[in-house]
Amino acid sequence: MIEVQMSQRQLKARRRRHRKPRLVFSGVSAVFAAAIAAGYLYAGGLDGASATPLSEAPAQAQRFGGNESLNWSIPGGAASGVNELTFPITVNRGTAHRSGAYFAMQYGFMNQNDGGYTGLQPYPDADGHHRLRGVFSSFIQGSVSTDPNCSNGADGGAGVSCGVEFNTTYGHSYDVTVKRIGENSWKGDILDTSDGTVIHIGTYTLPGGSGQLRTSHAGFVEYYNVPSCSEQPRYDVTFGNPRSGGVQGTSTWVKEYGDCPGAGNLWVGPSRDGVRIARGSIG
């Protein structure tokens, strides 16, 4: 498990009203779990060529810092939820071609307290190609999968973890999707909007009665492999506005959180249809 270096003073100062004693955040990264516990974030309730399934990255000791939180919502959703979500994400050309950052959106289910997240991670170039990794995970007890891109368990807890590494061109816009494919089964895919290529991340099945997808939640940019505040890998990412059933919502930046406020050359600004975030200097 990742060791999160965060003072007790910070933890106590950032508690939110909904926090209960001894919460266990199974399935989220330890850094992200600490952010939820500290009150920075809300813990609610592809058939592509050259795609390679990957196991979860090993946990490493790191500083808890240099991270960003977001909110997203889609107005007018049905009271029963929706059966698909699309999260546009662009890893812009200024991003370092190295592992260490994760760009993700969380999602929840109507009848579950836990949920999942999906997104993209920069990876080192390989064989002359730029690389990204797609992630699609459930943190719900009783989730199962037989997909070769997935494994049971999520970050040492209950759930399912799915991941795939693939060739890319930095600057391409991707639609990262969560879609219902059966009564209790869901799949995560990535659509390259520049050429229509679809990359499959994974599929999993939830316990019966989990319900459909909620139409609002949170997102984040997380450093998961950063040794110090002065060694933050450079990234430049655009989160487009989410969509479902032809209805477009909004993505908004909330705050930076962690041990490195003001230390990462943070820049946040509007994009054509969402929010753009840039940070870091290494790489």
PDB file of C-alpha atoms in Angstrom:
ATOM      1  CA  MET A   1       0.000   0.000   0.000  1.00  0.00           C
ATOM      2  CA  ILE A   2       1.275   3.492  -0.839  1.00  0.00           C
ATOM      3  CA  GLU A   3       2.499   5.494   2.113  1.00  0.00           C
ATOM      4  CA  VAL A   4       0.764   8.865   2.101  1.00  0.00           C
ATOM      5  CA  GLN A   5       2.850  11.572   3.739  1.00  0.00           C
ATOM      6  CA  MET A   6       0.209  13.937   5.070  1.00  0.00           C
ATOM      7  CA  SER A   7       0.176  15.594   8.475  1.00  0.00           C
ATOM      8  CA  GLN A   8      -2.517  14.841  11.041  1.00  0.00           C
ATOM      9  CA  ARG A   9      -3.170  18.566  11.211  1.00  0.00           C
ATOM     10  CA  GLN A  10      -3.997  18.630   7.503  1.00  0.00           C
ATOM     11  CA  LEU A  11      -6.194  15.559   7.783  1.00  0.00           C
ATOM     12  CA  LYS A  12      -8.204  17.020  10.653  1.00  0.00           C
ATOM     13  CA  ALA A  13      -8.487  20.457   9.069  1.00  0.00           C
ATOM     14  CA  ARG A  14      -9.945  19.080   5.854  1.00  0.00           C
ATOM     15  CA  ARG A  15     -12.581  16.701   7.216  1.00  0.00           C
ATOM     16  CA  ARG A  16     -16.027  17.060   5.722  1.00  0.00           C
ATOM     17  CA  ARG A  17     -19.362  16.605   7.432  1.00  0.00           C
ATOM     18  CA  HIS A  18     -20.092  13.297   5.685  1.00  0.00           C
ATOM     19  CA  ARG A  19     -16.908  11.650   6.906  1.00  0.00           C
ATOM     20  CA  LYS A  20     -17.392   8.838   9.420  1.00  0.00           C
ATOM     21  CA  PRO A  21     -14.715   7.375  11.731  1.00  0.00           C
ATOM     22  CA  ARG A  22     -12.488   4.660  10.284  1.00  0.00           C
ATOM     23  CA  LEU A  23     -13.763   4.876   6.732  1.00  0.00           C
ATOM     24  CA  VAL A  24     -12.246   2.247   4.464  1.00  0.00           C
ATOM     25  CA  PHE A  25     -11.774   3.308   0.853  1.00  0.00           C
ATOM     26  CA  SER A  26     -11.325   0.005  -0.926  1.00  0.00           C
ATOM     27  CA  GLY A  27     -10.304   0.103  -4.542  1.00  0.00           C
ATOM     28  CA  VAL A  28      -9.075   3.661  -4.866  1.00  0.00           C
ATOM     29  CA  SER A  29      -5.405   4.539  -4.894  1.00  0.00           C
ATOM     30  CA  ALA A  30      -4.019   5.320  -1.458  1.00  0.00           C
ATOM     31  CA  VAL A  31      -3.209   8.893  -2.464  1.00  0.00           C
ATOM     32  CA  PHE A  32      -6.742   9.424  -3.742  1.00  0.00           C
ATOM     33  CA  ALA A  33      -8.231   7.703  -0.699  1.00  0.00           C
ATOM     34  CA  ALA A  34      -6.345  10.059   1.582  1.00  0.00           C
ATOM     35  CA  ALA A  35      -7.698  12.993  -0.404  1.00  0.00           C
ATOM     36  CA  ILE A  36     -11.236  11.728   0.140  1.00  0.00           C
ATOM     37  CA  ALA A  37     -10.588  11.119   3.836  1.00  0.00           C
ATOM     38  CA  ALA A  38      -9.124  14.595   4.181  1.00  0.00           C
ATOM     39  CA  GLY A  39     -12.142  16.175   2.541  1.00  0.00           C
ATOM     40  CA  TYR A  40     -10.516  17.326  -0.705  1.00  0.00           C
ATOM     41  CA  LEU A  41     -12.712  15.079  -2.859  1.00  0.00           C
ATOM     42  CA  TYR A  42     -16.173  13.565  -2.650  1.00  0.00           C
ATOM     43  CA  ALA A  43     -16.546   9.810  -2.251  1.00  0.00           C
ATOM     44  CA  GLY A  44     -20.094   9.277  -3.467  1.00  0.00           C
ATOM     45  CA  GLY A  45     -22.499   6.824  -2.293  1.00  0.00           C
ATOM     46  CA  LEU A  46     -11.910  -1.314 -28.260  1.00  0.00           C
ATOM     47  CA  ASP A  47     -10.701  -3.335 -30.381  1.00  0.00           C
ATOM     48  CA  GLY A  48      -7.501  -1.350 -30.996  1.00  0.00           C
ATOM     49  CA  ALA A  49      -4.316  -2.468 -32.695  1.00  0.00           C
ATOM     50  CA  SER A  50      -1.172  -2.602 -30.562  1.00  0.00           C
ATOM     51  CA  ALA A  51      -3.175  -2.718 -27.333  1.00  0.00           C
ATOM     52  CA  THR A  52      -1.547  -4.642 -24.490  1.00  0.00           C
ATOM     53  CA  PRO A  53      -3.326  -5.609 -21.241  1.00  0.00           C
ATOM     54  CA  LEU A  54      -1.419  -4.476 -18.174  1.00  0.00           C
ATOM     55  CA  SER A  55      -1.595  -5.361 -14.518  1.00  0.00           C
ATOM     56  CA  GLU A  56      -1.951  -2.681 -11.871  1.00  0.00           C
ATOM     57  CA  ALA A  57       1.148  -0.548 -11.349  1.00  0.00           C
ATOM     58  CA  PRO A  58       3.059  -1.458  -8.178  1.00  0.00           C
ATOM     59  CA  ALA A  59       2.481   0.720  -5.151  1.00  0.00           C
ATOM     60  CA  GLN A  60       5.370   2.978  -4.205  1.00  0.00           C
ATOM     61  CA  ALA A  61       6.124   5.408  -1.393  1.00  0.00           C
ATOM     62  CA  GLN A  62       5.583   8.980  -2.554  1.00  0.00           C
ATOM     63  CA  ARG A  63       4.706  12.513  -1.551  1.00  0.00           C
ATOM     64  CA  PHE A  64       1.022  13.273  -1.387  1.00  0.00           C
ATOM     65  CA  GLY A  65       1.002  16.440  -3.442  1.00  0.00           C
ATOM     66  CA  GLY A  66       0.502  18.240  -6.712  1.00  0.00           C
ATOM     67  CA  ASN A  67      -2.985  16.892  -7.362  1.00  0.00           C
ATOM     68  CA  GLU A  68      -6.146  18.491  -8.775  1.00  0.00           C
ATOM     69  CA  SER A  69      -9.827  17.848  -8.117  1.00  0.00           C
ATOM     70  CA  LEU A  70     -12.735  18.385 -10.507  1.00  0.00           C
ATOM     71  CA  ASN A  71     -16.512  18.091 -10.525  1.00  0.00           C
ATOM     72  CA  TRP A  72     -18.720  16.981 -13.397  1.00  0.00           C
ATOM     73  CA  SER A  73     -22.477  16.880 -13.923  1.00  0.00           C
ATOM     74  CA  ILE A  74     -25.048  16.323 -16.666  1.00  0.00           C
ATOM     75  CA  PRO A  75     -28.356  18.169 -16.211  1.00  0.00           C
ATOM     76  CA  GLY A  76     -31.788  16.681 -16.683  1.00  0.00           C
ATOM     77  CA  GLY A  77     -30.833  13.056 -16.107  1.00  0.00           C
ATOM     78  CA  ALA A  78     -33.583  10.547 -15.431  1.00  0.00           C
ATOM     79  CA  ALA A  79     -34.370   9.874 -11.786  1.00  0.00           C
ATOM     80  CA  SER A  80     -33.371   6.252 -12.386  1.00  0.00           C
ATOM     81  CA  GLY A  81     -29.970   7.230 -13.825  1.00  0.00           C
ATOM     82  CA  VAL A  82     -28.457   6.683 -17.279  1.00  0.00           C
ATOM     83  CA  ASN A  83     -27.005   3.653 -19.062  1.00  0.00           C
ATOM     84  CA  GLU A  84     -23.924   5.296 -20.561  1.00  0.00           C
ATOM     85  CA  LEU A  85     -21.453   8.111 -19.941  1.00  0.00           C
ATOM     86  CA  THR A  86     -18.844   9.697 -22.204  1.00  0.00           C
ATOM     87  CA  PHE A  87     -15.860  11.561 -20.767  1.00  0.00           C
ATOM     88  CA  PRO A  88     -13.779  13.439 -23.390  1.00  0.00           C
ATOM     89  CA  ILE A  89     -10.098  13.576 -22.378  1.00  0.00           C
ATOM     90  CA  THR A  90      -7.177  14.978 -24.383  1.00  0.00           C
ATOM     91  CA  VAL A  91      -3.603  14.370 -23.235  1.00  0.00           C
ATOM     92  CA  ASN A  92      -2.035  17.416 -24.854  1.00  0.00           C
ATOM     93  CA  ARG A  93       1.371  17.511 -26.516  1.00  0.00           C
ATOM     94  CA  GLY A  94       3.094  19.260 -23.630  1.00  0.00           C
ATOM     95  CA  THR A  95       2.683  16.188 -21.416  1.00  0.00           C
ATOM     96  CA  ALA A  96       5.844  14.288 -20.461  1.00  0.00           C
ATOM     97  CA  HIS A  97       6.060  10.820 -22.004  1.00  0.00           C
ATOM     98  CA  ARG A  98       6.585   9.094 -18.667  1.00  0.00           C
ATOM     99  CA  SER A  99       4.503   7.333 -16.060  1.00  0.00           C
ATOM    100  CA  GLY A 100       3.478   9.079 -12.869  1.00  0.00           C
ATOM    101  CA  ALA A 101       0.193  10.894 -13.547  1.00  0.00           C
ATOM    102  CA  TYR A 102      -3.428   9.773 -13.844  1.00  0.00           C
ATOM    103  CA  PHE A 103      -6.284  11.742 -15.462  1.00  0.00           C
ATOM    104  CA  ALA A 104      -9.617  10.289 -14.392  1.00  0.00           C
ATOM    105  CA  MET A 105     -13.331  10.760 -13.851  1.00  0.00           C
ATOM    106  CA  GLN A 106     -15.260   8.957 -11.126  1.00  0.00           C
ATOM    107  CA  TYR A 107     -18.737   7.551 -11.639  1.00  0.00           C
ATOM    108  CA  GLY A 108     -21.346   6.061  -9.321  1.00  0.00           C
ATOM    109  CA  PHE A 109     -24.362   3.757  -9.474  1.00  0.00           C
ATOM    110  CA  MET A 110     -27.834   4.601  -8.204  1.00  0.00           C
ATOM    111  CA  ASN A 111     -28.076   1.784  -5.660  1.00  0.00           C
ATOM    112  CA  GLN A 112     -24.435   1.542  -4.568  1.00  0.00           C
ATOM    113  CA  ASN A 113     -22.402   3.622  -2.137  1.00  0.00           C
ATOM    114  CA  ASP A 114     -19.184   2.760  -3.975  1.00  0.00           C
ATOM    115  CA  GLY A 115     -18.491   3.310  -7.657  1.00  0.00           C
ATOM    116  CA  GLY A 116     -15.582   3.360 -10.057  1.00  0.00           C
ATOM    117  CA  TYR A 117     -13.317   5.510 -12.162  1.00  0.00           C
ATOM    118  CA  THR A 118     -12.001   5.578 -15.692  1.00  0.00           C
ATOM    119  CA  GLY A 119      -9.335   7.597 -17.457  1.00  0.00           C
ATOM    120  CA  LEU A 120      -5.903   7.796 -19.053  1.00  0.00           C
ATOM    121  CA  GLN A 121      -2.303   7.585 -17.840  1.00  0.00           C
ATOM    122  CA  PRO A 122       0.775   8.774 -19.785  1.00  0.00           C
ATOM    123  CA  TYR A 123       3.345   6.028 -20.355  1.00  0.00           C
ATOM    124  CA  PRO A 124       6.897   5.991 -21.754  1.00  0.00           C
ATOM    125  CA  ASP A 125       7.335   5.682 -25.514  1.00  0.00           C
ATOM    126  CA  ALA A 126       7.916   2.162 -26.850  1.00  0.00           C
ATOM    127  CA  ASP A 127       9.139   0.959 -30.261  1.00  0.00           C
ATOM    128  CA  GLY A 128       8.972   4.486 -31.632  1.00  0.00           C
ATOM    129  CA  HIS A 129       5.366   5.034 -30.545  1.00  0.00           C
ATOM    130  CA  HIS A 130       3.790   7.320 -27.988  1.00  0.00           C
ATOM    131  CA  ARG A 131       1.893   5.320 -25.370  1.00  0.00           C
ATOM    132  CA  LEU A 132      -1.048   5.802 -23.030  1.00  0.00           C
ATOM    133  CA  ARG A 133      -2.780   3.471 -20.634  1.00  0.00           C
ATOM    134  CA  GLY A 134      -6.552   3.300 -20.284  1.00  0.00           C
ATOM    135  CA  VAL A 135      -8.035   2.387 -16.900  1.00  0.00           C
ATOM    136  CA  PHE A 136     -11.555   1.205 -15.975  1.00  0.00           C
ATOM    137  CA  SER A 137     -12.197   0.051 -12.414  1.00  0.00           C
ATOM    138  CA  SER A 138     -15.019  -0.869 -10.037  1.00  0.00           C
ATOM    139  CA  PHE A 139     -14.673  -0.674  -6.253  1.00  0.00           C
ATOM    140  CA  ILE A 140     -17.951  -2.458  -5.533  1.00  0.00           C
ATOM    141  CA  GLN A 141     -17.961  -5.612  -3.410  1.00  0.00           C
ATOM    142  CA  GLY A 142     -19.079  -8.543  -5.545  1.00  0.00           C
ATOM    143  CA  SER A 143     -17.883  -7.142  -8.893  1.00  0.00           C
ATOM    144  CA  VAL A 144     -16.483  -9.878 -11.142  1.00  0.00           C
ATOM    145  CA  SER A 145     -14.892 -10.121 -14.586  1.00  0.00           C
ATOM    146  CA  THR A 146     -13.641 -12.714 -17.050  1.00  0.00           C
ATOM    147  CA  ASP A 147     -12.238 -10.077 -19.420  1.00  0.00           C
ATOM    148  CA  PRO A 148      -8.533 -10.743 -20.172  1.00  0.00           C
ATOM    149  CA  ASN A 149      -7.793  -7.047 -19.590  1.00  0.00           C
ATOM    150  CA  CYS A 150      -9.201  -7.213 -16.054  1.00  0.00           C
ATOM    151  CA  SER A 151      -8.330  -8.745 -12.712  1.00  0.00           C
ATOM    152  CA  ASN A 152     -10.438  -9.224  -9.615  1.00  0.00           C
ATOM    153  CA  GLY A 153      -9.670  -6.827  -6.782  1.00  0.00           C
ATOM    154  CA  ALA A 154      -8.900  -3.128  -6.879  1.00  0.00           C
ATOM    155  CA  ASP A 155      -5.926  -1.631  -5.054  1.00  0.00           C
ATOM    156  CA  GLY A 156      -5.927  -4.370  -2.452  1.00  0.00           C
ATOM    157  CA  GLY A 157      -9.682  -4.242  -1.848  1.00  0.00           C
ATOM    158  CA  ALA A 158     -12.925  -5.405  -3.393  1.00  0.00           C
ATOM    159  CA  GLY A 159     -13.779  -4.729  -7.014  1.00  0.00           C
ATOM    160  CA  VAL A 160     -12.311  -5.213 -10.478  1.00  0.00           C
ATOM    161  CA  SER A 161      -9.340  -3.474 -12.145  1.00  0.00           C
ATOM    162  CA  CYS A 162      -9.087  -3.239 -15.940  1.00  0.00           C
ATOM    163  CA  GLY A 163      -6.255  -1.671 -17.918  1.00  0.00           C
ATOM    164  CA  VAL A 164      -4.743  -1.592 -21.393  1.00  0.00           C
ATOM    165  CA  GLU A 165      -1.723   0.179 -22.875  1.00  0.00           C
ATOM    166  CA  PHE A 166      -1.940   1.390 -26.478  1.00  0.00           C
ATOM    167  CA  ASN A 167      -0.139   3.400 -29.165  1.00  0.00           C
ATOM    168  CA  THR A 168      -1.249   7.003 -29.496  1.00  0.00           C
ATOM    169  CA  THR A 169      -0.366  10.473 -30.674  1.00  0.00           C
ATOM    170  CA  TYR A 170      -0.345  13.025 -27.889  1.00  0.00           C
ATOM    171  CA  GLY A 171      -2.901  15.695 -28.701  1.00  0.00           C
ATOM    172  CA  HIS A 172      -5.537  13.272 -29.987  1.00  0.00           C
ATOM    173  CA  SER A 173      -8.914  13.659 -28.308  1.00  0.00           C
ATOM    174  CA  TYR A 174     -10.422  10.528 -26.771  1.00  0.00           C
ATOM    175  CA  ASP A 175     -13.950   9.744 -25.668  1.00  0.00           C
ATOM    176  CA  VAL A 176     -13.591   7.506 -22.618  1.00  0.00           C
ATOM    177  CA  THR A 177     -16.897   5.684 -22.214  1.00  0.00           C
ATOM    178  CA  VAL A 178     -18.774   3.652 -19.618  1.00  0.00           C
ATOM    179  CA  LYS A 179     -21.692   1.717 -21.115  1.00  0.00           C
ATOM    180  CA  ARG A 180     -24.212  -0.833 -19.937  1.00  0.00           C
ATOM    181  CA  ILE A 181     -24.095  -4.038 -22.003  1.00  0.00           C
ATOM    182  CA  GLY A 182     -26.347  -6.277 -19.899  1.00  0.00           C
ATOM    183  CA  GLU A 183     -28.608  -6.171 -16.890  1.00  0.00           C
ATOM    184  CA  ASN A 184     -25.640  -5.838 -14.525  1.00  0.00           C
ATOM    185  CA  SER A 185     -22.680  -5.744 -16.946  1.00  0.00           C
ATOM    186  CA  TRP A 186     -20.667  -2.702 -17.980  1.00  0.00           C
ATOM    187  CA  LYS A 187     -17.809  -2.028 -20.392  1.00  0.00           C
ATOM    188  CA  GLY A 188     -15.181   0.666 -20.651  1.00  0.00           C
ATOM    189  CA  ASP A 189     -13.881   1.748 -24.065  1.00  0.00           C
ATOM    190  CA  ILE A 190     -11.792   4.543 -25.569  1.00  0.00           C
ATOM    191  CA  LEU A 191     -12.721   6.160 -28.898  1.00  0.00           C
ATOM    192  CA  ASP A 192     -10.015   8.070 -30.775  1.00  0.00           C
ATOM    193  CA  THR A 193     -12.121  10.873 -32.225  1.00  0.00           C
ATOM    194  CA  SER A 194      -9.480  11.675 -34.867  1.00  0.00           C
ATOM    195  CA  ASP A 195      -9.828   8.373 -36.740  1.00  0.00           C
ATOM    196  CA  GLY A 196     -12.629   6.380 -35.102  1.00  0.00           C
ATOM    197  CA  THR A 197     -10.372   3.715 -33.594  1.00  0.00           C
ATOM    198  CA  VAL A 198     -11.976   2.027 -30.583  1.00  0.00           C
ATOM    199  CA  ILE A 199      -9.755   0.598 -27.836  1.00  0.00           C
ATOM    200  CA  HIS A 200     -11.368  -1.794 -25.384  1.00  0.00           C
ATOM    201  CA  ILE A 201     -10.332  -1.363 -21.751  1.00  0.00           C
ATOM    202  CA  GLY A 202     -12.449  -3.977 -20.008  1.00  0.00           C
ATOM    203  CA  THR A 203     -15.810  -5.289 -18.846  1.00  0.00           C
ATOM    204  CA  TYR A 204     -17.183  -6.282 -15.460  1.00  0.00           C
ATOM    205  CA  THR A 205     -20.427  -7.431 -13.868  1.00  0.00           C
ATOM    206  CA  LEU A 206     -21.867  -5.820 -10.750  1.00  0.00           C
ATOM    207  CA  PRO A 207     -24.093  -7.374  -8.089  1.00  0.00           C
ATOM    208  CA  GLY A 208     -27.761  -7.469  -9.067  1.00  0.00           C
ATOM    209  CA  GLY A 209     -29.736  -4.345  -8.311  1.00  0.00           C
ATOM    210  CA  SER A 210     -26.793  -1.923  -8.537  1.00  0.00           C
ATOM    211  CA  GLY A 211     -28.837   0.290 -10.832  1.00  0.00           C
ATOM    212  CA  GLN A 212     -27.840   2.705 -13.555  1.00  0.00           C
ATOM    213  CA  LEU A 213     -25.207   5.446 -13.581  1.00  0.00           C
ATOM    214  CA  ARG A 214     -25.523   8.673 -11.635  1.00  0.00           C
ATOM    215  CA  THR A 215     -25.286  11.931 -13.589  1.00  0.00           C
ATOM    216  CA  SER A 216     -22.818  13.809 -11.392  1.00  0.00           C
ATOM    217  CA  HIS A 217     -19.630  13.016  -9.529  1.00  0.00           C
ATOM    218  CA  ALA A 218     -15.982  14.087  -9.263  1.00  0.00           C
ATOM    219  CA  GLY A 219     -12.731  13.754 -11.176  1.00  0.00           C
ATOM    220  CA  PHE A 220      -9.052  14.183 -10.468  1.00  0.00           C
ATOM    221  CA  VAL A 221      -5.512  14.500 -11.715  1.00  0.00           C
ATOM    222  CA  GLU A 222      -3.273  12.472  -9.445  1.00  0.00           C
ATOM    223  CA  TYR A 223       0.486  12.062  -9.253  1.00  0.00           C
ATOM    224  CA  TYR A 224       1.118   8.466  -8.216  1.00  0.00           C
ATOM    225  CA  ASN A 225       4.889   8.274  -8.669  1.00  0.00           C
ATOM    226  CA  VAL A 226       6.421  11.599  -7.612  1.00  0.00           C
ATOM    227  CA  PRO A 227       9.398  11.637  -5.209  1.00  0.00           C
ATOM    228  CA  SER A 228       9.219  15.329  -4.258  1.00  0.00           C
ATOM    229  CA  CYS A 229       7.394  18.587  -4.921  1.00  0.00           C
ATOM    230  CA  SER A 230      10.273  19.749  -7.126  1.00  0.00           C
ATOM    231  CA  GLU A 231      10.066  16.656  -9.348  1.00  0.00           C
ATOM    232  CA  GLN A 232       6.540  16.815 -10.732  1.00  0.00           C
ATOM    233  CA  PRO A 233       6.264  15.389 -14.274  1.00  0.00           C
ATOM    234  CA  ARG A 234       4.890  17.912 -16.739  1.00  0.00           C
ATOM    235  CA  TYR A 235       1.333  17.343 -17.913  1.00  0.00           C
ATOM    236  CA  ASP A 236      -1.214  19.240 -19.985  1.00  0.00           C
ATOM    237  CA  VAL A 237      -4.682  17.680 -20.069  1.00  0.00           C
ATOM    238  CA  THR A 238      -8.111  18.783 -21.231  1.00  0.00           C
ATOM    239  CA  PHE A 239     -11.268  17.376 -19.663  1.00  0.00           C
ATOM    240  CA  GLY A 240     -14.141  17.963 -22.063  1.00  0.00           C
ATOM    241  CA  ASN A 241     -17.715  18.239 -20.900  1.00  0.00           C
ATOM    242  CA  PRO A 242     -19.299  14.825 -20.235  1.00  0.00           C
ATOM    243  CA  ARG A 243     -22.220  13.528 -22.291  1.00  0.00           C
ATOM    244  CA  SER A 244     -25.022  11.001 -22.026  1.00  0.00           C
ATOM    245  CA  GLY A 245     -27.768  10.281 -24.535  1.00  0.00           C
ATOM    246  CA  GLY A 246     -27.013  13.413 -26.539  1.00  0.00           C
ATOM    247  CA  VAL A 247     -27.133  15.676 -23.464  1.00  0.00           C
ATOM    248  CA  GLN A 248     -23.944  17.578 -22.617  1.00  0.00           C
ATOM    249  CA  GLY A 249     -22.940  18.503 -19.098  1.00  0.00           C
ATOM    250  CA  THR A 250     -20.060  20.425 -17.550  1.00  0.00           C
ATOM    251  CA  SER A 251     -16.586  19.708 -16.182  1.00  0.00           C
ATOM    252  CA  THR A 252     -15.129  22.195 -13.702  1.00  0.00           C
ATOM    253  CA  TRP A 253     -11.841  22.461 -11.848  1.00  0.00           C
ATOM    254  CA  VAL A 254     -12.270  22.692  -8.059  1.00  0.00           C
ATOM    255  CA  LYS A 255      -8.867  23.016  -6.362  1.00  0.00           C
ATOM    256  CA  GLU A 256      -5.361  21.668  -6.020  1.00  0.00           C
ATOM    257  CA  TYR A 257      -4.723  19.481  -3.003  1.00  0.00           C
ATOM    258  CA  GLY A 258      -1.839  17.776  -1.272  1.00  0.00           C
ATOM    259  CA  ASP A 259       1.560  18.800   0.057  1.00  0.00           C
ATOM    260  CA  CYS A 260       2.744  20.931  -2.879  1.00  0.00           C
ATOM    261  CA  PRO A 261       0.402  23.941  -3.252  1.00  0.00           C
ATOM    262  CA  GLY A 262       1.925  26.583  -5.473  1.00  0.00           C
ATOM    263  CA  ALA A 263       4.950  24.414  -6.285  1.00  0.00           C
ATOM    264  CA  GLY A 264       3.970  22.980  -9.654  1.00  0.00           C
ATOM    265  CA  ASN A 265       3.507  25.918 -12.050  1.00  0.00           C
ATOM    266  CA  LEU A 266      -0.221  25.187 -12.091  1.00  0.00           C
ATOM    267  CA  TRP A 267      -2.269  26.687 -14.913  1.00  0.00           C
ATOM    268  CA  VAL A 268      -6.045  26.217 -15.256  1.00  0.00           C
ATOM    269  CA  GLY A 269      -8.183  27.687 -18.020  1.00  0.00           C
ATOM    270  CA  PRO A 270     -11.288  27.072 -20.093  1.00  0.00           C
ATOM    271  CA  SER A 271     -11.150  24.923 -23.203  1.00  0.00           C
ATOM    272  CA  ARG A 272     -13.610  24.969 -26.077  1.00  0.00           C
ATOM    273  CA  ASP A 273     -15.945  22.648 -24.181  1.00  0.00           C
ATOM    274  CA  GLY A 274     -14.466  21.938 -20.762  1.00  0.00           C
ATOM    275  CA  VAL A 275     -11.420  22.730 -18.670  1.00  0.00           C
ATOM    276  CA  ARG A 276      -7.675  22.528 -19.374  1.00  0.00           C
ATOM    277  CA  ILE A 277      -5.114  21.894 -16.630  1.00  0.00           C
ATOM    278  CA  ALA A 278      -1.323  22.081 -16.921  1.00  0.00           C
ATOM    279  CA  ARG A 279       1.254  21.450 -14.209  1.00  0.00           C
ATOM    280  CA  GLY A 280       4.803  20.294 -13.541  1.00  0.00           C
ATOM    281  CA  SER A 281       8.172  20.831 -15.193  1.00  0.00           C
ATOM    282  CA  ILE A 282      10.008  17.484 -15.385  1.00  0.00           C
ATOM    283  CA  GLY A 283      10.150  15.488 -18.612  1.00  0.00           C
TER     284      GLY A 283
END
